[in-house]
């Protein structure tokens, strides 16, 4: 019997990699998509004919109930959110509606329509914020430092509550930063690699960044979606930190990215305080020992391989833009 999965946020970075993984495993894959006047399916264009898109919105309870009724999922992966930390300061209320209360709406829809379905919630290392211990593990106290981090913490705890209150197979993956060539341009890693490629092809002249000393635990999104799937294959629902157990500064990312394109980063990178956060998160590094022990999961892609992969992807894009401009 083919398993059915519903992915909210299927058109995002993680959703696209997860959809590919589930298709390879023989699932029927459904994806929740918000109505939009612009095409948002570019990340899944190569598998559009293999997935079933269902209109719906995390702000609209009836559409979520209908999506569960339509897809009859064995597994639900909630990856949809307002996921950009910087934007959460400008739109804190909207962020809380999507990223916090939206989780409750999905859980309620499952509880009422498909209570035996297994649920995955995309939690975030931003919940640790002003870190209370290094490295961070599942039991490390949370101290979020942005509306996004606070909203994610609500989503995390409401998932725990539904698991404990209603006996649902509900799991949170506390994922540390995970990147790919499909990352949105607003995120610092992709902003860096895209600018490197554009500078290499003479299409831009500089890269403006905020805090170069911020340290993050960066992994490859394609590795991390496998951990999501593994969590829902367990008999007992538990929460897991997913990370590389390494930390690198933004400056290290910059140095590797420019080196990949044979450029001297110091000639092009300029500091701009408008990219500083109101409350900075200085150091995030996770310890994924529990995931290794129980899920038998480990990251396969090194930090350098990740940076090179992203730069190579953007060099191809920039090359195409340069050709178009030349006519």
Tab-separated table of C-alpha atoms in Angstrom:
chain	number	residue	atom	x	y	z
A	1	UNK	CA	0.000	0.000	0.000
A	2	UNK	CA	1.470	3.348	-1.076
A	3	UNK	CA	1.987	5.822	1.737
A	4	UNK	CA	0.543	9.327	1.359
A	5	UNK	CA	2.307	12.462	2.601
A	6	UNK	CA	1.192	16.090	2.802
A	7	UNK	CA	3.885	18.774	2.818
A	8	UNK	CA	3.054	22.348	3.741
A	9	UNK	CA	5.656	24.656	2.252
A	10	UNK	CA	6.375	22.244	-0.604
A	11	UNK	CA	7.512	25.106	-2.862
A	12	UNK	CA	10.269	26.133	-0.422
A	13	UNK	CA	13.842	24.881	-0.158
A	14	UNK	CA	13.133	22.092	2.335
A	15	UNK	CA	9.788	21.192	0.787
A	16	UNK	CA	11.341	20.614	-2.617
A	17	UNK	CA	14.102	18.334	-1.288
A	18	UNK	CA	11.643	16.442	0.923
A	19	UNK	CA	9.221	15.938	-1.989
A	20	UNK	CA	12.069	14.458	-4.065
A	21	UNK	CA	13.029	12.112	-1.221
A	22	UNK	CA	9.466	10.902	-0.630
A	23	UNK	CA	8.872	10.331	-4.344
A	24	UNK	CA	12.012	8.170	-4.464
A	25	UNK	CA	10.603	6.171	-1.550
A	26	UNK	CA	7.367	5.534	-3.438
A	27	UNK	CA	5.054	7.941	-1.616
A	28	UNK	CA	2.074	9.735	-3.092
A	29	UNK	CA	3.100	13.326	-2.403
A	30	UNK	CA	0.640	16.168	-1.838
A	31	UNK	CA	1.703	19.758	-1.319
A	32	UNK	CA	-0.198	22.663	0.215
A	33	UNK	CA	0.232	25.864	-1.787
A	34	UNK	CA	-1.045	29.378	-1.189
A	35	UNK	CA	-2.748	31.108	-4.064
A	36	UNK	CA	-0.380	33.635	-5.622
A	37	UNK	CA	-0.400	35.885	-8.668
A	38	UNK	CA	3.230	34.948	-9.328
A	39	UNK	CA	4.708	31.538	-10.079
A	40	UNK	CA	6.206	30.116	-6.886
A	41	UNK	CA	6.808	26.569	-8.106
A	42	UNK	CA	10.285	27.051	-9.597
A	43	UNK	CA	11.956	24.802	-6.987
A	44	UNK	CA	9.610	21.902	-7.831
A	45	UNK	CA	9.163	22.537	-11.564
A	46	UNK	CA	11.050	19.302	-12.361
A	47	UNK	CA	8.592	17.195	-10.299
A	48	UNK	CA	5.342	19.148	-10.814
A	49	UNK	CA	3.857	16.290	-12.818
A	50	UNK	CA	4.581	13.858	-9.958
A	51	UNK	CA	3.051	15.780	-7.011
A	52	UNK	CA	-0.522	16.826	-6.233
A	53	UNK	CA	-0.826	20.484	-5.277
A	54	UNK	CA	-3.718	21.413	-2.993
A	55	UNK	CA	-4.709	25.071	-2.453
A	56	UNK	CA	-4.629	26.072	1.190
A	57	UNK	CA	-3.248	28.514	3.715
A	58	UNK	CA	-1.954	28.243	7.287
A	59	UNK	CA	-4.124	31.255	8.123
A	60	UNK	CA	-7.302	29.513	6.956
A	61	UNK	CA	-8.554	26.593	9.066
A	62	UNK	CA	-11.234	25.286	6.626
A	63	UNK	CA	-8.653	24.982	3.819
A	64	UNK	CA	-6.379	22.908	6.078
A	65	UNK	CA	-9.216	20.565	7.029
A	66	UNK	CA	-10.051	20.164	3.336
A	67	UNK	CA	-6.394	19.487	2.497
A	68	UNK	CA	-6.246	16.687	5.086
A	69	UNK	CA	-9.539	15.237	3.822
A	70	UNK	CA	-8.314	15.360	0.210
A	71	UNK	CA	-4.830	13.899	0.776
A	72	UNK	CA	-5.699	11.395	3.554
A	73	UNK	CA	-2.044	11.524	4.619
A	74	UNK	CA	-0.125	8.951	6.622
A	75	UNK	CA	2.466	11.664	7.296
A	76	UNK	CA	2.183	15.469	7.465
A	77	UNK	CA	5.290	17.646	7.284
A	78	UNK	CA	4.688	21.240	8.363
A	79	UNK	CA	7.469	23.203	6.670
A	80	UNK	CA	5.447	26.326	5.840
A	81	UNK	CA	6.280	29.472	7.811
A	82	UNK	CA	7.321	33.089	7.543
A	83	UNK	CA	10.874	31.850	7.747
A	84	UNK	CA	13.103	34.915	7.399
A	85	UNK	CA	14.343	36.248	10.756
A	86	UNK	CA	14.940	39.805	9.494
A	87	UNK	CA	11.381	40.065	8.130
A	88	UNK	CA	9.978	38.908	11.473
A	89	UNK	CA	11.035	42.230	13.011
A	90	UNK	CA	9.132	44.158	10.314
A	91	UNK	CA	6.109	41.830	10.352
A	92	UNK	CA	5.937	40.342	13.860
A	93	UNK	CA	2.165	39.811	13.912
A	94	UNK	CA	2.074	38.083	10.521
A	95	UNK	CA	5.053	35.957	11.574
A	96	UNK	CA	3.187	34.820	14.694
A	97	UNK	CA	0.064	33.987	12.669
A	98	UNK	CA	1.951	31.778	10.197
A	99	UNK	CA	4.824	30.409	12.216
A	100	UNK	CA	3.103	29.994	15.595
A	101	UNK	CA	-0.693	29.801	15.373
A	102	UNK	CA	-0.476	28.160	11.945
A	103	UNK	CA	0.983	25.063	13.606
A	104	UNK	CA	-2.067	24.781	15.873
A	105	UNK	CA	-4.376	25.006	12.877
A	106	UNK	CA	-2.553	22.146	11.133
A	107	UNK	CA	-2.570	20.013	14.288
A	108	UNK	CA	-6.295	20.657	14.821
A	109	UNK	CA	-7.063	19.661	11.232
A	110	UNK	CA	-5.132	16.396	11.693
A	111	UNK	CA	-6.731	15.692	15.073
A	112	UNK	CA	-10.233	16.090	13.659
A	113	UNK	CA	-9.801	14.389	10.279
A	114	UNK	CA	-6.813	12.022	10.428
A	115	UNK	CA	-5.733	11.566	14.079
A	116	UNK	CA	-3.484	8.582	13.318
A	117	UNK	CA	-1.390	10.548	10.822
A	118	UNK	CA	2.184	11.217	11.910
A	119	UNK	CA	3.139	14.899	12.179
A	120	UNK	CA	6.493	16.613	11.724
A	121	UNK	CA	7.002	20.198	12.905
A	122	UNK	CA	9.928	22.214	11.561
A	123	UNK	CA	11.402	23.714	14.721
A	124	UNK	CA	14.487	25.919	14.586
A	125	UNK	CA	17.819	26.512	16.299
A	126	UNK	CA	16.706	30.171	16.526
A	127	UNK	CA	14.658	29.019	19.534
A	128	UNK	CA	17.964	28.764	21.440
A	129	UNK	CA	18.798	32.394	20.547
A	130	UNK	CA	20.883	33.771	23.404
A	131	UNK	CA	22.342	30.363	24.041
A	132	UNK	CA	22.287	28.994	27.583
A	133	UNK	CA	24.758	26.163	26.879
A	134	UNK	CA	27.287	25.198	24.197
A	135	UNK	CA	26.673	23.058	22.234
A	136	UNK	CA	22.862	22.996	22.170
A	137	UNK	CA	21.006	19.706	22.661
A	138	UNK	CA	17.324	18.763	23.000
A	139	UNK	CA	17.239	19.696	26.701
A	140	UNK	CA	19.061	23.052	26.401
A	141	UNK	CA	16.819	25.886	27.689
A	142	UNK	CA	15.355	28.117	24.983
A	143	UNK	CA	15.935	31.884	24.824
A	144	UNK	CA	14.657	33.176	21.446
A	145	UNK	CA	15.902	36.583	20.285
A	146	UNK	CA	13.517	37.467	17.449
A	147	UNK	CA	9.775	37.344	16.710
A	148	UNK	CA	10.618	34.420	14.414
A	149	UNK	CA	12.371	32.518	17.213
A	150	UNK	CA	9.486	33.200	19.619
A	151	UNK	CA	6.920	32.036	17.038
A	152	UNK	CA	8.908	28.866	16.342
A	153	UNK	CA	9.030	28.180	20.080
A	154	UNK	CA	5.226	28.351	20.257
A	155	UNK	CA	5.000	25.923	17.324
A	156	UNK	CA	7.448	23.611	19.065
A	157	UNK	CA	5.595	23.550	22.398
A	158	UNK	CA	2.115	23.231	20.875
A	159	UNK	CA	3.419	20.132	19.054
A	160	UNK	CA	4.626	18.697	22.378
A	161	UNK	CA	1.229	19.535	23.905
A	162	UNK	CA	-0.766	17.738	21.200
A	163	UNK	CA	1.535	14.719	21.521
A	164	UNK	CA	1.067	14.545	25.285
A	165	UNK	CA	-2.603	15.574	25.409
A	166	UNK	CA	-4.038	13.610	22.502
A	167	UNK	CA	-1.511	10.803	22.017
A	168	UNK	CA	-0.651	12.033	18.524
A	169	UNK	CA	2.542	10.908	16.780
A	170	UNK	CA	3.853	14.475	16.687
A	171	UNK	CA	7.561	15.233	16.429
A	172	UNK	CA	9.658	18.384	16.225
A	173	UNK	CA	12.978	18.517	14.431
A	174	UNK	CA	15.127	21.302	15.879
A	175	UNK	CA	17.069	22.000	12.711
A	176	UNK	CA	20.127	24.193	12.720
A	177	UNK	CA	20.885	26.347	9.668
A	178	UNK	CA	20.622	24.321	6.483
A	179	UNK	CA	21.360	25.746	3.082
A	180	UNK	CA	21.461	24.782	-0.598
A	181	UNK	CA	21.475	26.284	-4.094
A	182	UNK	CA	17.676	26.524	-3.619
A	183	UNK	CA	17.963	28.842	-0.611
A	184	UNK	CA	16.097	32.153	-0.923
A	185	UNK	CA	18.190	35.168	-1.928
A	186	UNK	CA	17.230	36.997	1.281
A	187	UNK	CA	19.217	34.536	3.432
A	188	UNK	CA	22.809	35.544	4.154
A	189	UNK	CA	24.418	32.374	2.722
A	190	UNK	CA	22.649	32.609	-0.623
A	191	UNK	CA	23.076	36.384	-0.662
A	192	UNK	CA	26.823	35.793	-0.398
A	193	UNK	CA	27.085	33.116	-3.095
A	194	UNK	CA	24.801	34.996	-5.500
A	195	UNK	CA	26.816	38.214	-5.105
A	196	UNK	CA	30.068	36.287	-5.588
A	197	UNK	CA	28.759	34.915	-8.890
A	198	UNK	CA	27.414	38.266	-10.059
A	199	UNK	CA	30.693	40.013	-9.154
A	200	UNK	CA	32.655	37.301	-11.002
A	201	UNK	CA	30.635	38.031	-14.157
A	202	UNK	CA	30.928	41.804	-13.783
A	203	UNK	CA	27.237	42.250	-12.958
A	204	UNK	CA	27.743	43.622	-9.428
A	205	UNK	CA	30.573	45.490	-7.750
A	206	UNK	CA	30.200	44.875	-4.007
A	207	UNK	CA	28.556	42.829	-1.253
A	208	UNK	CA	27.137	44.571	1.833
A	209	UNK	CA	26.866	42.519	5.027
A	210	UNK	CA	26.205	42.996	8.735
A	211	UNK	CA	27.827	40.933	11.479
A	212	UNK	CA	30.705	38.893	10.004
A	213	UNK	CA	31.498	37.405	13.420
A	214	UNK	CA	28.138	35.642	13.903
A	215	UNK	CA	28.726	31.898	14.160
A	216	UNK	CA	26.365	29.298	12.783
A	217	UNK	CA	26.103	25.543	12.380
A	218	UNK	CA	25.506	25.179	8.616
A	219	UNK	CA	24.455	21.954	6.890
A	220	UNK	CA	22.980	20.878	3.546
A	221	UNK	CA	19.176	20.912	3.291
A	222	UNK	CA	19.215	17.738	1.184
A	223	UNK	CA	20.800	15.865	4.125
A	224	UNK	CA	18.425	17.356	6.681
A	225	UNK	CA	15.155	16.320	5.000
A	226	UNK	CA	16.260	12.704	5.387
A	227	UNK	CA	16.323	13.270	9.153
A	228	UNK	CA	12.753	14.607	8.996
A	229	UNK	CA	11.592	11.423	7.288
A	230	UNK	CA	13.485	9.195	9.716
A	231	UNK	CA	11.780	10.877	12.692
A	232	UNK	CA	8.347	9.847	11.441
A	233	UNK	CA	9.457	6.227	10.948
A	234	UNK	CA	10.082	5.797	14.691
A	235	UNK	CA	7.586	3.932	16.881
A	236	UNK	CA	7.800	6.623	19.557
A	237	UNK	CA	7.591	10.335	18.674
A	238	UNK	CA	10.514	12.336	20.082
A	239	UNK	CA	12.177	15.651	19.346
A	240	UNK	CA	15.636	15.767	17.747
A	241	UNK	CA	18.389	18.322	17.209
A	242	UNK	CA	19.667	18.081	13.626
A	243	UNK	CA	23.036	19.750	13.049
A	244	UNK	CA	26.601	19.252	11.851
A	245	UNK	CA	28.194	19.736	15.307
A	246	UNK	CA	30.489	22.380	13.740
A	247	UNK	CA	30.375	26.158	13.853
A	248	UNK	CA	31.675	28.677	11.325
A	249	UNK	CA	31.576	32.470	11.112
A	250	UNK	CA	29.873	34.417	8.364
A	251	UNK	CA	33.375	35.603	7.432
A	252	UNK	CA	34.542	31.999	6.933
A	253	UNK	CA	31.593	31.464	4.584
A	254	UNK	CA	32.541	34.651	2.715
A	255	UNK	CA	36.207	33.631	2.400
A	256	UNK	CA	35.375	30.185	0.992
A	257	UNK	CA	32.747	31.537	-1.396
A	258	UNK	CA	34.997	34.202	-2.915
A	259	UNK	CA	37.914	31.754	-3.085
A	260	UNK	CA	35.743	29.339	-5.091
A	261	UNK	CA	35.403	32.069	-7.729
A	262	UNK	CA	39.110	33.070	-7.489
A	263	UNK	CA	38.271	36.470	-5.995
A	264	UNK	CA	39.747	38.399	-3.026
A	265	UNK	CA	36.789	38.975	-0.707
A	266	UNK	CA	38.381	42.009	0.966
A	267	UNK	CA	38.080	43.979	-2.281
A	268	UNK	CA	34.316	43.575	-2.469
A	269	UNK	CA	32.762	43.124	1.001
A	270	UNK	CA	31.506	46.242	2.803
A	271	UNK	CA	30.016	46.468	6.282
A	272	UNK	CA	26.495	47.897	6.488
A	273	UNK	CA	24.854	48.294	9.899
A	274	UNK	CA	21.370	48.139	8.410
A	275	UNK	CA	21.885	44.354	8.231
A	276	UNK	CA	22.517	44.096	11.985
A	277	UNK	CA	19.685	42.509	13.985
A	278	UNK	CA	18.041	44.433	16.864
A	279	UNK	CA	19.023	41.484	19.103
A	280	UNK	CA	21.869	39.413	17.686
A	281	UNK	CA	22.281	35.661	17.971
A	282	UNK	CA	26.041	35.232	18.140
A	283	UNK	CA	26.692	31.500	18.415
A	284	UNK	CA	24.668	28.484	17.373
A	285	UNK	CA	26.157	24.992	17.352
A	286	UNK	CA	24.131	21.826	17.765
A	287	UNK	CA	25.003	18.375	19.039
A	288	UNK	CA	23.075	15.780	17.002
A	289	UNK	CA	24.247	12.790	19.087
A	290	UNK	CA	20.659	11.703	19.813
A	291	UNK	CA	19.806	11.675	16.090
A	292	UNK	CA	22.930	9.655	15.368
A	293	UNK	CA	22.099	7.124	18.079
A	294	UNK	CA	18.353	6.675	17.477
A	295	UNK	CA	17.877	7.641	13.808
A	296	UNK	CA	21.319	6.505	12.625
A	297	UNK	CA	21.523	9.912	10.913
A	298	UNK	CA	24.635	11.944	10.165
A	299	UNK	CA	25.244	14.836	7.773
A	300	UNK	CA	26.974	13.748	4.552
A	301	UNK	CA	27.974	17.163	3.154
A	302	UNK	CA	30.912	19.138	4.587
A	303	UNK	CA	30.864	22.912	5.116
A	304	UNK	CA	33.295	23.488	2.238
A	305	UNK	CA	31.313	21.187	-0.081
A	306	UNK	CA	28.143	23.105	0.771
A	307	UNK	CA	29.687	26.506	0.014
A	308	UNK	CA	31.209	25.253	-3.244
A	309	UNK	CA	27.897	23.695	-4.328
A	310	UNK	CA	26.077	26.987	-3.735
A	311	UNK	CA	28.684	29.109	-5.509
A	312	UNK	CA	28.767	26.724	-8.482
A	313	UNK	CA	24.984	26.897	-8.762
A	314	UNK	CA	24.976	30.691	-8.720
A	315	UNK	CA	27.871	30.926	-11.191
A	316	UNK	CA	25.653	29.098	-13.720
A	317	UNK	CA	22.778	31.499	-13.028
A	318	UNK	CA	25.028	34.572	-13.315
A	319	UNK	CA	26.534	33.245	-16.540
A	320	UNK	CA	23.036	32.982	-18.018
A	321	UNK	CA	22.173	36.532	-16.904
A	322	UNK	CA	25.416	37.859	-18.398
A	323	UNK	CA	24.682	36.152	-21.735
A	324	UNK	CA	21.159	37.576	-21.821
A	325	UNK	CA	22.428	41.091	-21.164
A	326	UNK	CA	24.964	40.786	-23.934
A	327	UNK	CA	22.145	39.711	-26.235
